[in-house]
mmCIF file of C-alpha atoms in Angstrom:
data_model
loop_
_atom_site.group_PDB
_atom_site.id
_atom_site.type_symbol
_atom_site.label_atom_id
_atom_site.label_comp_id
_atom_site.label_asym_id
_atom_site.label_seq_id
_atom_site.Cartn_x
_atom_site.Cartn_y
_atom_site.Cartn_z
ATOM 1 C CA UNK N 1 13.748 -99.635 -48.794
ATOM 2 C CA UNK N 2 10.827 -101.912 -49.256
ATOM 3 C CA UNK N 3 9.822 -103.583 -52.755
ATOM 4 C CA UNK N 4 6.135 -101.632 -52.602
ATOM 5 C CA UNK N 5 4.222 -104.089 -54.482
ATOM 6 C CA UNK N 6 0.804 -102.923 -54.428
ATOM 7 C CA UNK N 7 -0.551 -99.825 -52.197
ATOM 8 C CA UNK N 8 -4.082 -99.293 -51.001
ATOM 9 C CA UNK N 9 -5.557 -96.329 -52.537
ATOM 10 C CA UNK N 10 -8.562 -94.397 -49.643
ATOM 11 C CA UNK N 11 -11.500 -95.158 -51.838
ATOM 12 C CA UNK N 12 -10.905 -98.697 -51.902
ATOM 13 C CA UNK N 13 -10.488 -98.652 -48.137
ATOM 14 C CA UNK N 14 -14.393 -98.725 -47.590
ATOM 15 C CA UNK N 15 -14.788 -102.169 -49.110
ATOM 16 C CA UNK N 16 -12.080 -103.863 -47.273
ATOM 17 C CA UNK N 17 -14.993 -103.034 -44.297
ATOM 18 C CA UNK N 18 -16.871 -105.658 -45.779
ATOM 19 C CA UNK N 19 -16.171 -109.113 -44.335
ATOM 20 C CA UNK N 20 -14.716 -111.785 -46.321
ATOM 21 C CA UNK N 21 -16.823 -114.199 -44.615
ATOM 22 C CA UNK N 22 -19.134 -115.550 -41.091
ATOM 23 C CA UNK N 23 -17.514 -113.006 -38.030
ATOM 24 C CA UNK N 24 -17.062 -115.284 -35.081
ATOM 25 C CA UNK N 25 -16.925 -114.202 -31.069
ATOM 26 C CA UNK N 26 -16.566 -117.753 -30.117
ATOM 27 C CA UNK N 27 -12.726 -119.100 -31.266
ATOM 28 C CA UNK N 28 -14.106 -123.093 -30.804
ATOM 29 C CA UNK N 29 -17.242 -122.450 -32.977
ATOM 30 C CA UNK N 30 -15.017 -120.838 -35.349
ATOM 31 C CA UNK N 31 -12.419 -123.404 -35.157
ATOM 32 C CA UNK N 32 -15.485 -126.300 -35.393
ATOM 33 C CA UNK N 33 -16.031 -124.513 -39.112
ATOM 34 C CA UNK N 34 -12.584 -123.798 -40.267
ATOM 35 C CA UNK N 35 -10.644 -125.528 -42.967
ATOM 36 C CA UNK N 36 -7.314 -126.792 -43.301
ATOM 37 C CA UNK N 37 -4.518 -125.325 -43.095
ATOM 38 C CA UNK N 38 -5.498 -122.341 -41.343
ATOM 39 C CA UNK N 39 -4.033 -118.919 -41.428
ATOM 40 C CA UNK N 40 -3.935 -116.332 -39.343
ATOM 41 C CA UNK N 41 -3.836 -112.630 -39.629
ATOM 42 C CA UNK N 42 -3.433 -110.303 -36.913
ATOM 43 C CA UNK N 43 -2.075 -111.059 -33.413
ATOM 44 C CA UNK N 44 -5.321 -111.371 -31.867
ATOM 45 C CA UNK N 45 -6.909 -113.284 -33.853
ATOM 46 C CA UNK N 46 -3.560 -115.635 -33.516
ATOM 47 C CA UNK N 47 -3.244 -115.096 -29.666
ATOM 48 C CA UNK N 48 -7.718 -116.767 -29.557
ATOM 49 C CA UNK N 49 -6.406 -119.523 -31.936
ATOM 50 C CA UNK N 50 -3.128 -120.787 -30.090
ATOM 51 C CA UNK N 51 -5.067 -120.211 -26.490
ATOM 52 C CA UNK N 52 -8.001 -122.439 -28.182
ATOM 53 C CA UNK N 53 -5.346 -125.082 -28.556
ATOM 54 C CA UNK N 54 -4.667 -124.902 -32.487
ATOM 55 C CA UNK N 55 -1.524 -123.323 -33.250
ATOM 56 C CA UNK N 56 -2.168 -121.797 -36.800
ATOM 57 C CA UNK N 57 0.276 -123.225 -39.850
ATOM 58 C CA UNK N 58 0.487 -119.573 -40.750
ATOM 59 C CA UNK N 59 0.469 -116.700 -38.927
ATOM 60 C CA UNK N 60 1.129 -113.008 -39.820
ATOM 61 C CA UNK N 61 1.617 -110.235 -36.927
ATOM 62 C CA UNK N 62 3.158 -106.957 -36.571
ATOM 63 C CA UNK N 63 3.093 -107.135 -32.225
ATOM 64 C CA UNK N 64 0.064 -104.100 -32.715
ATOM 65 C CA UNK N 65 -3.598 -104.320 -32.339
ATOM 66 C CA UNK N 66 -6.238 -101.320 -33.308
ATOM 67 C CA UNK N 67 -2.882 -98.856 -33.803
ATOM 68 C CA UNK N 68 -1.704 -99.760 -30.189
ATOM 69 C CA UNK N 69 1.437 -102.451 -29.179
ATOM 70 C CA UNK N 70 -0.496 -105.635 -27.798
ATOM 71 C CA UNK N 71 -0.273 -106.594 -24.737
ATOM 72 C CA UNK N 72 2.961 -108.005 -23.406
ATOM 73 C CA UNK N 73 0.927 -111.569 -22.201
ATOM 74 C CA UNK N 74 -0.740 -111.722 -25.724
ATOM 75 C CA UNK N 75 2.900 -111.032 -27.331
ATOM 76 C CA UNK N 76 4.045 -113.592 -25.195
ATOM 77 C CA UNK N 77 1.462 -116.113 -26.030
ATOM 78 C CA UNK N 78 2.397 -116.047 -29.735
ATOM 79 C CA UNK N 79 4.700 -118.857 -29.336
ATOM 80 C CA UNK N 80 5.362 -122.352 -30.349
ATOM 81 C CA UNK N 81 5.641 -122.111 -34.209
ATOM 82 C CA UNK N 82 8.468 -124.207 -35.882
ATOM 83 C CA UNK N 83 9.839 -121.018 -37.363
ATOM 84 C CA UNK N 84 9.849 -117.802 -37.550
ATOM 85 C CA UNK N 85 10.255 -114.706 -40.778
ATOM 86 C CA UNK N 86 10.541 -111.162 -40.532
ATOM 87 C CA UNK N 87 9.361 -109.151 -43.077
ATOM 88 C CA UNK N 88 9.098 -105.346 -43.810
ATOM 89 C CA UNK N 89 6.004 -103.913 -44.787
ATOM 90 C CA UNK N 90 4.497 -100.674 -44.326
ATOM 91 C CA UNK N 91 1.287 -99.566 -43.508
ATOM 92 C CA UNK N 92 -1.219 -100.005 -46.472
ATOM 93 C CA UNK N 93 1.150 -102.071 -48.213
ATOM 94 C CA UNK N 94 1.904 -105.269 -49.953
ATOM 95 C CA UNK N 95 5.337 -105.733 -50.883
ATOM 96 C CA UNK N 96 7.273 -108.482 -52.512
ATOM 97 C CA UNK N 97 8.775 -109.608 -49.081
ATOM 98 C CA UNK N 98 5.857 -110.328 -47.734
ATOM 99 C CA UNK N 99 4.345 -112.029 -50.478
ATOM 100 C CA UNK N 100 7.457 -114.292 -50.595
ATOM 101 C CA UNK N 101 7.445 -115.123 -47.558
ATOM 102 C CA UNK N 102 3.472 -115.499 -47.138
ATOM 103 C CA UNK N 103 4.293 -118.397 -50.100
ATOM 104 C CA UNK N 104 7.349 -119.956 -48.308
ATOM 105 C CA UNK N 105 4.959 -120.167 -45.468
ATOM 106 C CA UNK N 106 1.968 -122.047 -47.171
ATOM 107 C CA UNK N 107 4.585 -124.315 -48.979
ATOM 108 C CA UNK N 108 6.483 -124.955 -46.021
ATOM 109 C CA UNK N 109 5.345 -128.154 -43.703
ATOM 110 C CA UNK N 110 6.365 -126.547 -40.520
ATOM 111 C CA UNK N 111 4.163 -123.936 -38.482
ATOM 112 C CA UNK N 112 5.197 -120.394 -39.460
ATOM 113 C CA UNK N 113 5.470 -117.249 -37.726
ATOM 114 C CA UNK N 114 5.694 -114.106 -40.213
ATOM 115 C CA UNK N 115 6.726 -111.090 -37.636
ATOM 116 C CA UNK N 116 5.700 -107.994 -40.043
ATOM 117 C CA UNK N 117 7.714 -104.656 -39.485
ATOM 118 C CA UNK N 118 4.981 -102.313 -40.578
ATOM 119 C CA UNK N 119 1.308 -103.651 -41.126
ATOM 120 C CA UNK N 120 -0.074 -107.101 -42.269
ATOM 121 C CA UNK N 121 -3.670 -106.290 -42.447
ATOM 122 C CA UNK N 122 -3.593 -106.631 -45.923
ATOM 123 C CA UNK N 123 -1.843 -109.805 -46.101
ATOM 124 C CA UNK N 124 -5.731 -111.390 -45.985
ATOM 125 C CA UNK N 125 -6.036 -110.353 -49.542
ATOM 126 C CA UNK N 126 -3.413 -112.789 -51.173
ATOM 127 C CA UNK N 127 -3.482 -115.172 -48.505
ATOM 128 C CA UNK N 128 -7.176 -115.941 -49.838
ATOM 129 C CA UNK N 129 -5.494 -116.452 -53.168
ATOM 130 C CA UNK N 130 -2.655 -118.325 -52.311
ATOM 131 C CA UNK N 131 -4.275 -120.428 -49.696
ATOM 132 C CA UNK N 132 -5.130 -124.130 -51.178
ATOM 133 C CA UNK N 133 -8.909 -124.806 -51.755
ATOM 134 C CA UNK N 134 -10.277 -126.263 -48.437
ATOM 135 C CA UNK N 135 -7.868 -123.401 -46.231
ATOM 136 C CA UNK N 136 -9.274 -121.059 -44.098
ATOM 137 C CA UNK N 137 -8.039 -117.421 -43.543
ATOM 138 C CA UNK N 138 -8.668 -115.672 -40.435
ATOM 139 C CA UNK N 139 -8.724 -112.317 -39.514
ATOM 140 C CA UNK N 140 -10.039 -109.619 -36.977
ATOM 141 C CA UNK N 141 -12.676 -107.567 -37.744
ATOM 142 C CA UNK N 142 -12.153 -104.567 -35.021
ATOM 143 C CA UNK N 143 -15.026 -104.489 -32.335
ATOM 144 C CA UNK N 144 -16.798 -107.148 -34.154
ATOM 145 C CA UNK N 145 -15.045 -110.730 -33.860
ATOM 146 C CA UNK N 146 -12.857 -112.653 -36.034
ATOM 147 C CA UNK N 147 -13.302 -113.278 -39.729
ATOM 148 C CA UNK N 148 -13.491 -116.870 -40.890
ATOM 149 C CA UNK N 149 -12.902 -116.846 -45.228
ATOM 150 C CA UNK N 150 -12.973 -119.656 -47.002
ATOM 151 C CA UNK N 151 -10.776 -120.101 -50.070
ATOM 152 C CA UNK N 152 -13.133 -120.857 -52.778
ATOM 153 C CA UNK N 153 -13.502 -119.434 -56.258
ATOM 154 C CA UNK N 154 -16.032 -116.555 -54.684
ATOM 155 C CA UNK N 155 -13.829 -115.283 -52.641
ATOM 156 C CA UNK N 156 -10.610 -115.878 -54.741
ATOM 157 C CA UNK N 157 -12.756 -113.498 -57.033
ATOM 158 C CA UNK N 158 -13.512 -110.476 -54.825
ATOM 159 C CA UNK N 159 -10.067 -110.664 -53.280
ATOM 160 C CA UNK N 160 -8.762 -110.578 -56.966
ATOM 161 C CA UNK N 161 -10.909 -107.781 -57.675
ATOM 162 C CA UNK N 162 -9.830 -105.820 -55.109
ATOM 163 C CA UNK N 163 -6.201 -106.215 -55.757
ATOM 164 C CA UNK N 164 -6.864 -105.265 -59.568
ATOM 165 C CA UNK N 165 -7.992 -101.894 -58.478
ATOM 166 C CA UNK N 166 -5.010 -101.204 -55.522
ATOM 167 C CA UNK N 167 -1.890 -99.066 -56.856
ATOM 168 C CA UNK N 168 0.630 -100.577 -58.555
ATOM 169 C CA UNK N 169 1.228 -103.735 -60.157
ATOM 170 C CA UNK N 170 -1.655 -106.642 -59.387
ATOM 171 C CA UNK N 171 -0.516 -109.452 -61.807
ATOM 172 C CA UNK N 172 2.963 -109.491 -60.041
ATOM 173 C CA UNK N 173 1.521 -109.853 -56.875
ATOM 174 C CA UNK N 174 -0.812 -112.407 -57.797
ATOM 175 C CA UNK N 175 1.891 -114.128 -59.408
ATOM 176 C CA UNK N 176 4.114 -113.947 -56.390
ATOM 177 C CA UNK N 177 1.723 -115.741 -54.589
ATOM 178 C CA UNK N 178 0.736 -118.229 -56.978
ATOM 179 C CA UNK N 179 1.961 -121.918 -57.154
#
């Protein structure tokens, strides 16, 4: 049974549609504004970043893109990282594994691969807040491109914000994630 942290509740769902930041179609462009460390969220949005030559330091997937498995040559692809978690969490979920291990991954030196039974799509959220200033956090924004974020206090707001109002219990989260 998974430690359920926080759960998304349908009429917050709406403003999660709202980018965090620019939406790229070109990876190198994207790559030519990104900050360092950079993490990555979603397998496609990984898959565009190792095949553009940069290997994120974090990366979160769950081997599915738009509901569907990906591809076996994208699966495939996703390779190369010093090490690699597994985590469990469900769909429209954050829970304490995953936060854990999304910090062990920042504060680690080597690349790292977090393979997410479940979902990850929501892993964006605190990895905006964790993130140290300067990072980038990318993610796919389906039929649109990928979503360059910076961490800065803006965005460290909205993304608090928005974990304020999911179900359950926000200041542990934040605090899991916290230095």
């Amino acid at each position: 049974m998974s430690d359920v942290v926080l759960e998304l509740p349908s009429d917050l769902r709406h403003e999660l549609k709202e980018p965090l930041g620019r939406i790229y179609t070109d990876t190198a462009a994207l790559l030519a504004d990104a900050g360092d460390p950079i993490i990555a969220v979603g397998d496609m949005v990984t898959y565009h970043l190792i095949e553009a030559g940069r290997t994120p330091d974090l990366a979160l997937v769950d081997e599915r893109t738009k509901r569907s498995a990906v591809d076996a040559d994208v699966a495939a692809a996703i390779d190369g990282f010093d090490r690699t978690l597994s985590v469990d969490n469900p769909a429209a979920t954050l829970t304490a594994d995953l936060l854990a291990a999304l910090r062990d991954g920042l504060d680690s030196d080597e690349t790292t691969l977090l393979d997410v039974d479940g979902e990850e799509d929501l892993a964006t959220l605190p990895a905006v807040l964790a993130a140290p200033a300067g990072a980038s956090v990318v993610y796919g924004q389906p039929d649109e491109g990928m979503v360059l974020a910076d961490c800065d206090d803006t965005a460290r707001d909205r993304v608090r914000s928005l974990l304020e109002r999911m179900d359950g219990d926000a200041e542990r989260a934040i605090a899991l994630v916290s230095n």
